Amino acid sequence: MALPDKVRIVEVGPRDGLQNEAIAVSTAVKIELVERLADAGLRVVEAGSFVSPHKVPQMADTVDVFRAIARRADTSYPALVPNEQGLKAALACGVTEIAIFVSASESFSRKNINCSRAESLERLEPVADLANASGLRVRGYISCIAGCPYDGTVDVEEVALMARTLNDMGCYEISLGDTIGVGTATKVRTVINRVAATIPRERIAMHFHDTYGQGIANVLASLEEGISVFDSSVGGLGGCPYAPGANGNVATEDVLYLMEGLGIETGVDLGSVARIGDWISEVLKRPNMARAGRAILASRTVSGG
Amino acid sequence: MALPDKVRIVEVGPRDGLQNEAIAVSTAVKIELVERLADAGLRVVEAGSFVSPHKVPQMADTVDVFRAIARRADTSYPALVPNEQGLKAALACGVTEIAIFVSASESFSRKNINCSRAESLERLEPVADLANASGLRVRGYISCIAGCPYDGTVDVEEVALMARTLNDMGCYEISLGDTIGVGTATKVRTVINRVAATIPRERIAMHFHDTYGQGIANVLASLEEGISVFDSSVGGLGGCPYAPGANGNVATEDVLYLMEGLGIETGVDLGSVARIGDWISEVLKRPNMARAGRAILASRTVSGG
């Protein structure tokens, strides 16, 4: 299959990234992070999560972030919403796009959100209905599409079933997440093609973690299967709670570098994102996990530029 | 093109890796490293370099390494040899395979080995002749196949020309090296197919650096072009002198993880290599750059295994 001419990058660093970092950053840093990412050309920047502050303390100030950010008219700022209470909080501060979350693994669903896969879909139905009725866009996440930290393998039929259900609930896009980064190219192709037999291929986004070093290779395999939407995280923000010390989300910088090399348009300025990744890594007192970001900044230092 | 059933991994950590690390390790550590890698199933372990100790102090004890290592009958231990003096030293300590080195970039050749590309090929001809006459296997390296730190772009015709010349000199295999890690999948495919029009495809090995995070994606693209030999470095040993702080060679662990996922046979035990990568990283007091290695060891720690 021919590679797409252009792709859309969904920047998940301020939410999926930061909520998995050991150090919590200030509200001011989050606001600056979201605004700088949008200014770098990212047209979708996931900005927070309306979840219980007891469960995810890193996201406790999402309301303050949404109240403060200068929103660009050309950019969407989705927020993760687990239930109707979260949706109401999101609506109250002017969120226009939400993301809802299910897992393709039964054990992961039970341990992560305390209910079965079927129950999680039932609970989200009124959330999606109210969001759609309120004019919000709804994006669906499916986690553990290539493997589960508890069960090991995950049935691709379950992934397809959940994608179909989220699609029927009115999600405009379904992001298939390899939450623990175990997938390799052949597996990724299999999942994409099975899901694309159920929902339109252009509604599929891929969400990779670099835990086993396969993130960019899996993006490449997905491009070859006709996928043109990718989630990624500036500086590779986020870790893997199931493998402490391991890499987290695939880095936006590495994805952008791949796209530039392949001649695929992103609309995003890689140099700007590299500087943002370096800055937020320093704030978090952790290494910058974006290899392209590090290399670009290092070669500029060497050349004195 | 169908993926190959099996691949050969050429482990370059003890040579290409260690010579680009800031800290020099003891001869005893090098010996242990080479022996453990071979015991893990790697059938080609590049064990040293007979170069000037003034230019590459990290390799000054290559003679001692070759005198001491217990050599397995099923394993080859190539050494890099830049000239006839180096070849004689290699022959004196029983080396049975050498590697010779040229660059596809004129500026890189002049700055790195102080002569033009044409001169470097001329100088290597008697080395290859003597090596072949002495019953040694000769492997050729071409560096900067996807870009040069001085010139930027590199002409793919030059890569093909140098591959053809090395082939004619009697090299049984030509390793095409993206020395500064700038290549992406389309570029890699172009280079492979151009070279494969000149020499047999099965004589091409690919050698990637992960500087811009593209190493594993480029391995995948190469597999799809019918390549079945890959150079890699345990723990991602080696840096990039042109981008300090950047990643170096693609990590053997990440390559092995990809191959396992794709069902491609390597004959190498990934768990053993992960432990070797962790050990040598600790010796060098640097982070383990092998993401699959870190993830495997971390998940074992979590599960108590």
Coordinates of C-alpha atoms in Angstrom, one line a residue:
Chain A
M1 CA 0.0 0.0 0.0
A2 CA 1.3 3.5 -0.8
L3 CA 2.3 5.6 2.1
P4 CA 0.0 8.5 3.0
D5 CA 0.9 12.0 1.8
K6 CA 0.2 13.5 5.2
V7 CA -0.5 12.3 8.7
R8 CA -2.0 13.8 11.8
I9 CA -0.1 13.6 15.1
V10 CA -2.1 13.5 18.3
E11 CA 0.2 14.9 21.0
V12 CA -0.5 13.0 24.3
G13 CA 2.5 14.2 26.3
P14 CA 0.6 16.6 28.6
R15 CA -1.9 13.8 29.6
D16 CA -0.7 10.2 28.9
G17 CA 2.9 11.3 29.3
L18 CA 2.7 13.4 32.5
Q19 CA 0.4 11.1 34.3
N20 CA 3.0 8.3 34.1
E21 CA 5.9 10.5 35.2
A22 CA 7.2 10.1 38.8
I23 CA 7.4 13.9 39.4
A24 CA 4.3 16.1 39.2
V25 CA 4.8 19.4 37.4
S26 CA 3.1 22.7 38.3
T27 CA 0.0 23.9 36.6
A28 CA 2.0 26.8 35.0
V29 CA 4.3 24.3 33.4
K30 CA 1.4 22.3 32.0
I31 CA -0.1 25.4 30.5
E32 CA 3.2 26.4 28.9
L33 CA 3.6 22.8 27.6
V34 CA 0.2 22.7 26.0
E35 CA 0.5 26.1 24.5
R36 CA 4.0 25.6 23.1
L37 CA 3.0 22.2 21.5
A38 CA 0.1 23.8 19.8
D39 CA 2.3 26.7 18.6
A40 CA 4.8 24.1 17.1
G41 CA 2.0 23.0 14.8
L42 CA 0.4 20.1 16.6
R43 CA -3.3 20.4 15.8
V44 CA -4.4 17.9 18.5
V45 CA -3.0 18.3 22.0
E46 CA -4.4 16.1 24.7
A47 CA -4.4 18.5 27.7
G48 CA -5.6 16.7 30.7
S49 CA -7.9 14.1 32.4
F50 CA -11.0 14.6 34.5
V51 CA -10.4 11.6 36.7
S52 CA -10.3 11.1 40.4
P53 CA -7.4 13.2 41.9
H54 CA -6.9 10.3 44.4
K55 CA -6.3 7.8 41.6
V56 CA -4.2 10.1 39.3
P57 CA -2.9 13.0 41.4
Q58 CA -0.8 14.3 38.4
M59 CA -4.0 15.3 36.7
A60 CA -5.7 17.0 39.7
D61 CA -5.4 20.5 38.2
T62 CA -6.9 19.7 34.7
V63 CA -9.7 22.2 35.4
D64 CA -7.1 24.9 36.0
V65 CA -5.2 24.0 32.9
F66 CA -8.3 24.2 30.7
R67 CA -9.4 27.5 32.2
A68 CA -6.0 29.0 31.6
I69 CA -4.7 27.8 28.2
A70 CA -5.0 30.2 25.3
R71 CA -6.8 28.0 22.8
R72 CA -6.0 28.3 19.1
A73 CA -9.0 28.1 16.8
D74 CA -7.2 25.6 14.6
T75 CA -6.4 23.2 17.4
S76 CA -8.3 20.6 19.4
Y77 CA -7.5 20.0 23.1
P78 CA -9.1 16.7 24.1
A79 CA -9.5 15.6 27.7
L80 CA -9.8 12.1 29.0
V81 CA -13.2 11.5 30.7
P82 CA -14.0 8.2 32.5
N83 CA -17.6 8.9 33.5
E84 CA -20.5 11.3 33.5
Q85 CA -19.1 13.2 36.5
G86 CA -15.9 13.8 34.5
L87 CA -17.8 14.8 31.4
K88 CA -19.8 17.4 33.4
A89 CA -16.5 18.9 34.8
A90 CA -15.2 18.9 31.2
L91 CA -18.2 20.7 29.9
A92 CA -18.1 23.2 32.7
C93 CA -14.6 24.4 31.6
G94 CA -15.3 24.5 27.9
V95 CA -13.8 21.3 26.7
T96 CA -14.8 20.6 23.1
E97 CA -13.4 17.1 22.6
I98 CA -13.2 14.2 25.0
A99 CA -11.5 10.8 24.9
I100 CA -13.0 7.7 26.4
F101 CA -11.0 4.6 27.4
V102 CA -11.5 0.8 27.3
S103 CA -9.2 -2.1 27.4
A104 CA -9.0 -5.1 25.0
S105 CA -7.8 -7.2 27.9
E106 CA -10.3 -8.5 30.6
S107 CA -7.7 -8.6 33.4
F108 CA -6.3 -5.1 32.5
S109 CA -9.8 -3.7 32.5
R110 CA -10.6 -5.2 35.9
K111 CA -7.4 -4.1 37.5
N112 CA -7.1 -0.7 35.8
I113 CA -10.7 0.5 35.9
N114 CA -12.3 -2.0 38.2
C115 CA -14.9 -3.5 35.9
S116 CA -15.2 -6.0 33.0
R117 CA -14.7 -4.9 29.4
A118 CA -18.5 -5.3 28.8
E119 CA -19.3 -3.2 31.9
S120 CA -16.8 -0.5 30.8
L121 CA -18.5 -0.2 27.5
E122 CA -22.0 0.0 29.1
R123 CA -20.8 2.7 31.5
L124 CA -19.4 4.8 28.7
E125 CA -22.5 4.7 26.5
P126 CA -24.3 7.5 28.4
V127 CA -21.1 9.5 28.5
A128 CA -20.7 9.3 24.7
D129 CA -24.4 10.0 24.2
L130 CA -24.3 13.1 26.4
A131 CA -21.0 14.3 24.8
N132 CA -22.4 13.9 21.3
A133 CA -25.6 15.6 22.3
S134 CA -23.6 18.4 23.7
G135 CA -21.7 18.8 20.4
L136 CA -18.4 17.4 21.6
R137 CA -16.2 15.3 19.5
V138 CA -15.5 11.9 21.1
R139 CA -12.3 9.9 20.6
G140 CA -12.0 6.3 21.7
Y141 CA -9.0 4.6 23.2
I142 CA -8.5 0.8 23.3
S143 CA -5.6 -0.3 25.4
C144 CA -3.5 -3.5 25.4
I145 CA -4.2 -4.2 21.7
A146 CA -1.0 -6.2 21.3
G147 CA -0.6 -7.8 24.7
C148 CA -1.5 -7.4 28.4
P149 CA 0.8 -7.3 31.4
Y150 CA -1.5 -9.8 33.3
D151 CA -2.9 -12.1 30.6
G152 CA 0.0 -12.0 28.0
T153 CA -1.8 -12.5 24.7
V154 CA -4.9 -10.5 23.8
D155 CA -7.5 -11.8 21.3
V156 CA -7.6 -9.6 18.1
E157 CA -11.3 -10.4 17.8
E158 CA -11.8 -8.6 21.1
V159 CA -10.0 -5.6 19.8
A160 CA -12.2 -5.5 16.7
L161 CA -15.4 -6.0 18.8
M162 CA -14.5 -3.1 21.1
A163 CA -13.5 -0.9 18.1
R164 CA -16.9 -1.6 16.5
T165 CA -18.7 -0.8 19.7
L166 CA -16.9 2.5 20.2
N167 CA -17.5 3.4 16.6
D168 CA -21.2 2.7 17.1
M169 CA -21.2 4.9 20.2
G170 CA -20.2 7.8 17.9
C171 CA -16.4 8.0 18.3
Y172 CA -15.0 9.8 15.3
E173 CA -11.7 8.0 15.7
I174 CA -10.4 4.9 17.6
S175 CA -6.9 4.9 18.9
L176 CA -5.5 1.4 19.2
G177 CA -2.9 1.4 22.0
D178 CA 0.0 -1.0 22.5
T179 CA 0.1 0.1 26.1
I180 CA 3.0 -2.1 27.2
G181 CA 4.9 -1.8 23.9
V182 CA 5.2 -5.5 23.3
G183 CA 3.9 -5.5 19.7
T184 CA 6.1 -6.0 16.6
A185 CA 5.3 -5.2 13.0
T186 CA 3.5 -8.4 12.0
K187 CA 1.2 -8.3 15.0
V188 CA 0.5 -4.6 14.4
R189 CA -0.5 -5.3 10.8
T190 CA -2.8 -8.2 11.8
V191 CA -4.6 -6.0 14.4
I192 CA -5.0 -3.1 12.0
N193 CA -6.4 -5.2 9.2
R194 CA -8.8 -7.1 11.5
V195 CA -10.1 -3.8 12.9
A196 CA -10.2 -2.2 9.4
A197 CA -12.6 -5.0 8.4
T198 CA -15.0 -3.7 11.1
I199 CA -14.7 0.1 11.0
P200 CA -13.4 2.4 8.3
R201 CA -9.6 2.3 8.1
E202 CA -9.4 6.1 8.2
R203 CA -10.9 6.1 11.7
I204 CA -8.1 4.1 13.1
A205 CA -5.3 5.8 15.0
M206 CA -2.3 3.9 16.3
H207 CA -0.7 4.6 19.8
F208 CA 2.6 3.0 20.4
H209 CA 4.9 2.7 23.4
D210 CA 8.6 2.3 23.0
T211 CA 9.1 -0.1 25.9
Y212 CA 10.8 -2.8 23.7
G213 CA 12.2 -0.4 21.2
Q214 CA 9.6 -1.1 18.5
G215 CA 7.7 2.2 18.5
I216 CA 9.0 3.7 15.3
A217 CA 9.1 0.4 13.4
N218 CA 5.4 -0.1 14.4
V219 CA 4.6 3.4 13.1
L220 CA 6.3 2.5 9.8
A221 CA 4.4 -0.8 9.6
S222 CA 1.1 1.1 10.3
L223 CA 1.9 3.7 7.6
E224 CA 2.3 0.8 5.2
E225 CA -1.1 -0.5 6.2
G226 CA -2.7 2.9 5.3
I227 CA -2.9 4.4 8.8
S228 CA -2.4 8.2 8.9
V229 CA -3.1 9.2 12.6
F230 CA -0.5 8.6 15.3
D231 CA -0.5 9.3 19.0
S232 CA 2.9 10.3 20.4
S233 CA 4.4 12.1 23.3
V234 CA 7.0 15.0 23.3
G235 CA 10.3 13.9 24.8
G236 CA 8.9 10.4 25.0
L237 CA 7.1 11.5 28.2
G238 CA 5.5 8.7 30.2
G239 CA 7.0 5.5 31.5
C240 CA 5.6 2.0 31.7
P241 CA 4.2 1.2 35.2
Y242 CA 4.6 -2.6 34.3
A243 CA 8.3 -2.2 33.5
P244 CA 9.9 0.5 35.7
G245 CA 12.8 2.3 34.1
A246 CA 11.6 1.3 30.6
N247 CA 10.7 3.7 27.8
G248 CA 7.1 5.0 27.6
N249 CA 5.2 6.6 24.7
V250 CA 6.9 6.8 21.4
A251 CA 8.5 10.2 21.1
T252 CA 6.9 12.9 18.9
E253 CA 10.3 14.0 17.7
D254 CA 11.2 10.5 16.5
V255 CA 7.8 10.1 14.7
L256 CA 8.3 13.6 13.1
Y257 CA 11.8 12.7 12.0
L258 CA 10.5 9.5 10.3
M259 CA 7.7 11.4 8.6
E260 CA 10.1 14.1 7.3
G261 CA 12.4 11.3 6.0
L262 CA 9.5 9.7 4.2
G263 CA 8.3 13.0 2.7
I264 CA 5.1 12.8 4.6
E265 CA 3.6 16.1 5.7
T266 CA 2.8 16.7 9.4
G267 CA 2.5 20.5 9.6
V268 CA 4.7 20.4 12.7
D269 CA 8.0 22.1 13.3
L270 CA 10.4 19.4 14.5
G271 CA 13.0 21.8 15.8
S272 CA 10.4 23.5 18.0
V273 CA 9.2 20.2 19.4
A274 CA 12.8 19.1 20.0
R275 CA 13.3 22.2 22.2
I276 CA 10.0 21.6 24.1
G277 CA 11.1 18.0 24.7
D278 CA 14.4 19.1 26.1
W279 CA 12.8 21.7 28.3
I280 CA 10.1 19.4 29.8
S281 CA 12.6 16.6 30.4
E282 CA 14.8 19.1 32.3
V283 CA 11.7 20.2 34.4
L284 CA 11.0 16.6 35.2
K285 CA 14.7 15.9 36.0
R286 CA 14.7 12.9 33.7
P287 CA 16.6 12.1 30.5
N288 CA 15.1 13.3 27.2
M289 CA 13.9 10.0 25.7
A290 CA 13.4 11.5 22.2
R291 CA 16.4 10.3 20.3
A292 CA 15.8 12.5 17.3
G293 CA 15.3 15.4 19.7
R294 CA 18.7 14.7 21.4
A295 CA 20.5 14.3 18.1
I296 CA 19.1 17.5 16.6
L297 CA 20.0 19.5 19.6
A298 CA 23.4 18.0 20.0
S299 CA 24.4 18.5 16.3
R300 CA 23.2 22.2 16.6
T301 CA 25.5 22.6 19.7
V302 CA 28.4 21.1 17.8
S303 CA 27.9 23.3 14.8
G304 CA 27.4 26.3 17.1
G305 CA 23.9 26.9 15.7
Chain B
M1 CA 8.9 -9.3 -0.6
A2 CA 8.5 -12.1 2.0
L3 CA 10.5 -11.7 5.2
P4 CA 13.4 -14.1 5.6
D5 CA 13.0 -17.2 7.8
K6 CA 16.2 -16.6 9.6
V7 CA 18.8 -13.8 10.0
R8 CA 22.4 -13.6 11.1
I9 CA 23.3 -11.0 13.7
V10 CA 26.9 -9.6 13.6
E11 CA 27.6 -8.4 17.1
V12 CA 29.8 -5.3 16.9
G13 CA 29.7 -4.2 20.5
P14 CA 33.2 -5.2 21.5
R15 CA 34.7 -3.2 18.6
D16 CA 32.4 -0.6 17.0
G17 CA 30.6 -0.1 20.3
L18 CA 33.5 0.1 22.8
Q19 CA 35.7 2.2 20.6
N20 CA 33.1 5.0 20.7
E21 CA 32.5 4.8 24.5
A22 CA 34.1 7.5 26.7
I23 CA 35.4 5.0 29.3
A24 CA 38.0 2.4 28.3
V25 CA 37.3 -1.1 29.8
S26 CA 40.0 -3.6 30.9
T27 CA 41.2 -6.4 28.7
A28 CA 39.6 -8.8 31.1
V29 CA 36.2 -7.2 30.6
K30 CA 36.6 -7.3 26.9
I31 CA 37.5 -11.0 27.0
E32 CA 34.5 -11.8 29.2
L33 CA 32.2 -9.7 26.9
V34 CA 33.3 -11.5 23.7
E35 CA 33.0 -14.9 25.3
R36 CA 29.6 -14.3 26.8
L37 CA 28.2 -13.0 23.5
A38 CA 29.4 -16.0 21.7
D39 CA 27.9 -18.3 24.4
A40 CA 24.6 -16.4 24.0
G41 CA 24.4 -17.8 20.4
L42 CA 25.9 -14.9 18.4
R43 CA 27.9 -16.7 15.6
V44 CA 29.8 -13.5 14.6
V45 CA 31.4 -11.4 17.3
E46 CA 33.7 -8.5 16.1
A47 CA 36.3 -8.7 18.8
G48 CA 38.8 -5.8 18.1
S49 CA 40.7 -3.6 15.8
F50 CA 44.3 -3.6 14.7
V51 CA 44.6 0.2 14.4
S52 CA 47.0 2.7 15.8
P53 CA 46.7 2.9 19.6
H54 CA 47.3 6.6 19.3
K55 CA 44.2 7.0 17.2
V56 CA 42.0 4.5 18.9
P57 CA 43.3 3.9 22.5
Q58 CA 40.2 1.9 23.4
M59 CA 41.5 -0.9 21.0
A60 CA 45.1 -0.9 22.0
D61 CA 44.9 -4.3 23.7
T62 CA 43.2 -6.2 20.7
V63 CA 46.2 -8.5 20.5
D64 CA 45.8 -9.5 24.1
V65 CA 42.1 -10.0 23.6
F66 CA 42.6 -12.3 20.6
R67 CA 45.4 -14.3 22.5
A68 CA 43.1 -14.8 25.5
I69 CA 39.6 -15.5 24.2
A70 CA 38.4 -19.1 24.2
R71 CA 37.2 -19.4 20.6
R72 CA 34.2 -21.5 19.7
A73 CA 34.5 -23.6 16.6
D74 CA 31.1 -22.4 15.4
T75 CA 31.8 -18.7 15.8
S76 CA 33.8 -16.2 13.8
Y77 CA 35.6 -13.3 15.5
P78 CA 36.4 -10.7 12.9
A79 CA 38.9 -7.9 13.6
L80 CA 39.0 -4.5 11.9
V81 CA 42.2 -4.0 9.9
P82 CA 43.1 -0.7 8.2
N83 CA 46.3 -1.7 6.4
E84 CA 49.0 -4.4 5.9
Q85 CA 50.6 -3.7 9.2
G86 CA 47.3 -4.3 10.9
L87 CA 46.7 -7.5 8.9
K88 CA 50.1 -8.9 9.9
A89 CA 49.4 -8.2 13.5
A90 CA 46.0 -10.0 13.0
L91 CA 47.6 -13.0 11.3
A92 CA 50.2 -13.2 14.1
C93 CA 47.5 -13.8 16.7
G94 CA 45.4 -16.2 14.7
V95 CA 42.6 -14.0 13.4
T96 CA 40.6 -15.9 10.8
E97 CA 38.3 -13.1 9.6
I98 CA 39.0 -9.4 9.0
A99 CA 36.9 -6.4 8.2
I100 CA 38.1 -3.5 6.0
F101 CA 36.6 -0.1 6.0
V102 CA 35.8 2.6 3.4
S103 CA 33.4 5.6 3.4
A104 CA 30.9 6.5 0.7
S105 CA 31.5 10.2 1.6
E106 CA 34.6 11.9 0.3
S107 CA 34.8 14.4 3.2
F108 CA 34.3 11.7 5.8
S109 CA 37.0 9.6 4.1
R110 CA 39.4 12.5 4.2
K111 CA 38.7 13.5 7.8
N112 CA 38.4 10.0 9.2
I113 CA 41.1 8.1 7.4
N114 CA 43.1 10.9 5.8
C115 CA 42.7 9.9 2.2
S116 CA 40.2 10.1 -0.6
R117 CA 37.7 7.3 -1.3
A118 CA 39.7 6.2 -4.3
E119 CA 42.9 6.1 -2.4
S120 CA 41.3 4.1 0.5
L121 CA 40.2 1.5 -2.0
E122 CA 43.7 1.3 -3.6
R123 CA 45.4 1.0 -0.2
L124 CA 43.0 -1.8 0.8
E125 CA 43.5 -3.9 -2.3
P126 CA 46.8 -5.5 -1.2
V127 CA 45.4 -6.0 2.3
A128 CA 42.4 -7.9 0.8
D129 CA 44.7 -9.9 -1.5
L130 CA 47.0 -11.0 1.3
A131 CA 44.1 -11.8 3.5
N132 CA 42.4 -13.9 0.9
A133 CA 45.7 -15.6 0.0
S134 CA 46.2 -16.4 3.7
G135 CA 42.8 -18.1 3.8
L136 CA 41.1 -15.3 5.8
R137 CA 37.5 -14.3 5.2
V138 CA 37.2 -10.6 4.4
R139 CA 34.2 -8.4 5.3
G140 CA 33.8 -4.9 3.9
Y141 CA 32.3 -1.9 5.6
I142 CA 31.0 1.1 3.8
S143 CA 30.2 4.1 6.1
C144 CA 27.9 7.1 5.6
I145 CA 25.6 5.3 3.2
A146 CA 22.6 7.5 4.1
G147 CA 24.4 10.8 4.9
C148 CA 27.6 12.4 6.1
P149 CA 28.2 14.7 9.0
Y150 CA 30.3 17.0 6.8
D151 CA 28.7 16.8 3.3
G152 CA 25.1 16.1 4.3
T153 CA 23.8 14.0 1.4
V154 CA 25.8 11.1 -0.1
D155 CA 25.3 9.8 -3.6
V156 CA 23.8 6.4 -3.8
E157 CA 25.8 5.7 -7.0
E158 CA 29.0 6.1 -4.9
V159 CA 27.7 3.5 -2.4
A160 CA 27.0 1.1 -5.2
L161 CA 30.4 1.8 -6.8
M162 CA 32.2 1.1 -3.5
A163 CA 30.2 -2.0 -2.8
R164 CA 31.1 -3.3 -6.3
T165 CA 34.8 -2.6 -5.7
L166 CA 34.8 -4.3 -2.3
N167 CA 33.0 -7.3 -3.8
D168 CA 35.5 -7.5 -6.6
M169 CA 38.3 -7.4 -3.9
G170 CA 36.9 -10.6 -2.5
C171 CA 34.8 -9.5 0.4
Y172 CA 32.2 -12.2 1.1
E173 CA 29.8 -9.6 2.6
I174 CA 29.5 -5.8 2.4
S175 CA 28.0 -4.1 5.5
L176 CA 26.3 -0.8 4.5
G177 CA 26.5 1.5 7.5
D178 CA 24.3 4.5 8.3
T179 CA 27.1 5.8 10.5
I180 CA 25.3 8.9 11.8
G181 CA 21.8 7.3 11.9
V182 CA 20.1 9.9 9.6
G183 CA 18.5 7.4 7.2
T184 CA 14.8 6.6 7.2
A185 CA 13.0 3.7 5.6
T186 CA 12.6 5.0 2.0
K187 CA 16.2 6.0 1.8
V188 CA 17.3 2.7 3.2
R189 CA 15.2 0.8 0.6
T190 CA 16.7 3.0 -2.2
V191 CA 20.3 2.3 -1.2
I192 CA 19.7 -1.5 -0.8
N193 CA 18.0 -1.8 -4.2
R194 CA 20.7 0.2 -5.9
V195 CA 23.5 -1.9 -4.3
A196 CA 21.6 -5.1 -5.0
A197 CA 21.6 -4.2 -8.7
T198 CA 25.4 -4.3 -8.5
I199 CA 26.3 -7.2 -6.1
P200 CA 24.2 -10.2 -5.0
R201 CA 21.6 -9.1 -2.4
E202 CA 22.5 -11.9 -0.1
R203 CA 26.0 -10.4 0.3
I204 CA 24.5 -7.2 1.7
A205 CA 24.4 -6.6 5.5
M206 CA 22.9 -3.5 7.0
H207 CA 24.5 -1.6 9.9
F208 CA 22.2 1.0 11.6
H209 CA 22.7 3.6 14.3
D210 CA 19.9 4.7 16.4
T211 CA 20.9 8.4 16.6
Y212 CA 17.5 9.6 15.3
G213 CA 15.5 6.7 16.7
Q214 CA 15.2 5.0 13.3
G215 CA 17.4 1.9 13.8
I216 CA 14.7 -0.8 14.3
A217 CA 12.4 0.8 11.7
N218 CA 15.3 0.6 9.2
V219 CA 16.0 -3.0 10.1
L220 CA 12.3 -3.7 9.4
A221 CA 12.5 -1.9 6.0
S222 CA 15.6 -3.9 5.2
L223 CA 14.0 -7.2 6.1
E224 CA 11.2 -6.3 3.7
E225 CA 13.8 -5.7 1.0
G226 CA 15.2 -9.2 1.5
I227 CA 18.2 -8.4 3.7
S228 CA 19.1 -11.1 6.3
V229 CA 22.3 -9.9 7.9
F230 CA 22.4 -7.1 10.5
D231 CA 25.1 -5.6 12.6
S232 CA 24.1 -4.5 16.1
S233 CA 25.7 -3.8 19.4
V234 CA 24.8 -5.3 22.8
G235 CA 23.4 -2.6 25.1
G236 CA 23.5 -0.2 22.2
L237 CA 27.2 0.2 23.0
G238 CA 28.8 3.1 21.1
G239 CA 27.8 6.7 20.8
C240 CA 27.9 9.1 17.9
P241 CA 30.9 11.4 17.9
Y242 CA 29.0 13.8 15.7
A243 CA 26.2 14.2 18.1
P244 CA 27.4 13.9 21.7
G245 CA 24.9 12.3 24.0
A246 CA 23.0 10.7 21.2
N247 CA 22.4 7.0 20.8
G248 CA 24.9 4.9 19.0
N249 CA 24.6 1.5 17.3
V250 CA 21.2 -0.2 17.2
A251 CA 21.0 -2.5 20.2
T252 CA 21.2 -6.2 19.7
E253 CA 18.4 -6.8 22.2
D254 CA 16.0 -4.5 20.3
V255 CA 16.9 -6.3 17.0
L256 CA 16.5 -9.8 18.6
Y257 CA 13.1 -8.7 20.1
L258 CA 11.9 -7.6 16.6
M259 CA 13.1 -10.9 15.0
E260 CA 11.3 -13.0 17.7
G261 CA 8.1 -11.0 17.2
L262 CA 8.3 -11.6 13.4
G263 CA 9.0 -15.3 13.9
I264 CA 12.5 -15.0 12.3
E265 CA 15.1 -17.4 13.7
T266 CA 18.3 -15.9 15.0
G267 CA 19.8 -18.7 17.1
V268 CA 20.5 -16.2 19.9
D269 CA 19.1 -16.2 23.4
L270 CA 17.6 -12.7 24.0
G271 CA 17.5 -13.2 27.8
S272 CA 21.3 -13.8 27.9
V273 CA 22.1 -10.9 25.7
A274 CA 19.9 -8.6 27.9
R275 CA 21.9 -9.6 31.0
I276 CA 25.2 -9.0 29.1
G277 CA 24.0 -5.6 28.0
D278 CA 23.0 -4.7 31.5
W279 CA 26.4 -5.8 32.9
I280 CA 28.6 -4.0 30.3
S281 CA 26.5 -0.8 30.7
E282 CA 27.1 -1.0 34.4
V283 CA 30.9 -1.5 33.9
L284 CA 30.9 1.6 31.6
K285 CA 28.8 3.6 34.1
R286 CA 26.3 4.5 31.4
P287 CA 22.6 3.8 30.9
N288 CA 21.7 0.6 29.2
M289 CA 20.5 1.9 25.7
A290 CA 18.8 -1.4 24.8
R291 CA 15.1 -0.7 25.4
A292 CA 14.1 -4.4 25.0
G293 CA 16.9 -5.3 27.4
R294 CA 15.7 -2.9 30.0
A295 CA 12.1 -3.9 29.7
I296 CA 12.8 -7.6 29.9
L297 CA 15.0 -7.2 33.0
A298 CA 12.5 -4.8 34.6
S299 CA 9.5 -7.1 34.0
R300 CA 11.5 -10.0 35.5
T301 CA 12.3 -7.9 38.6
V302 CA 8.6 -7.0 38.9
S303 CA 7.4 -10.5 38.6
G304 CA 10.2 -11.6 41.0
G305 CA 11.7 -13.9 38.3

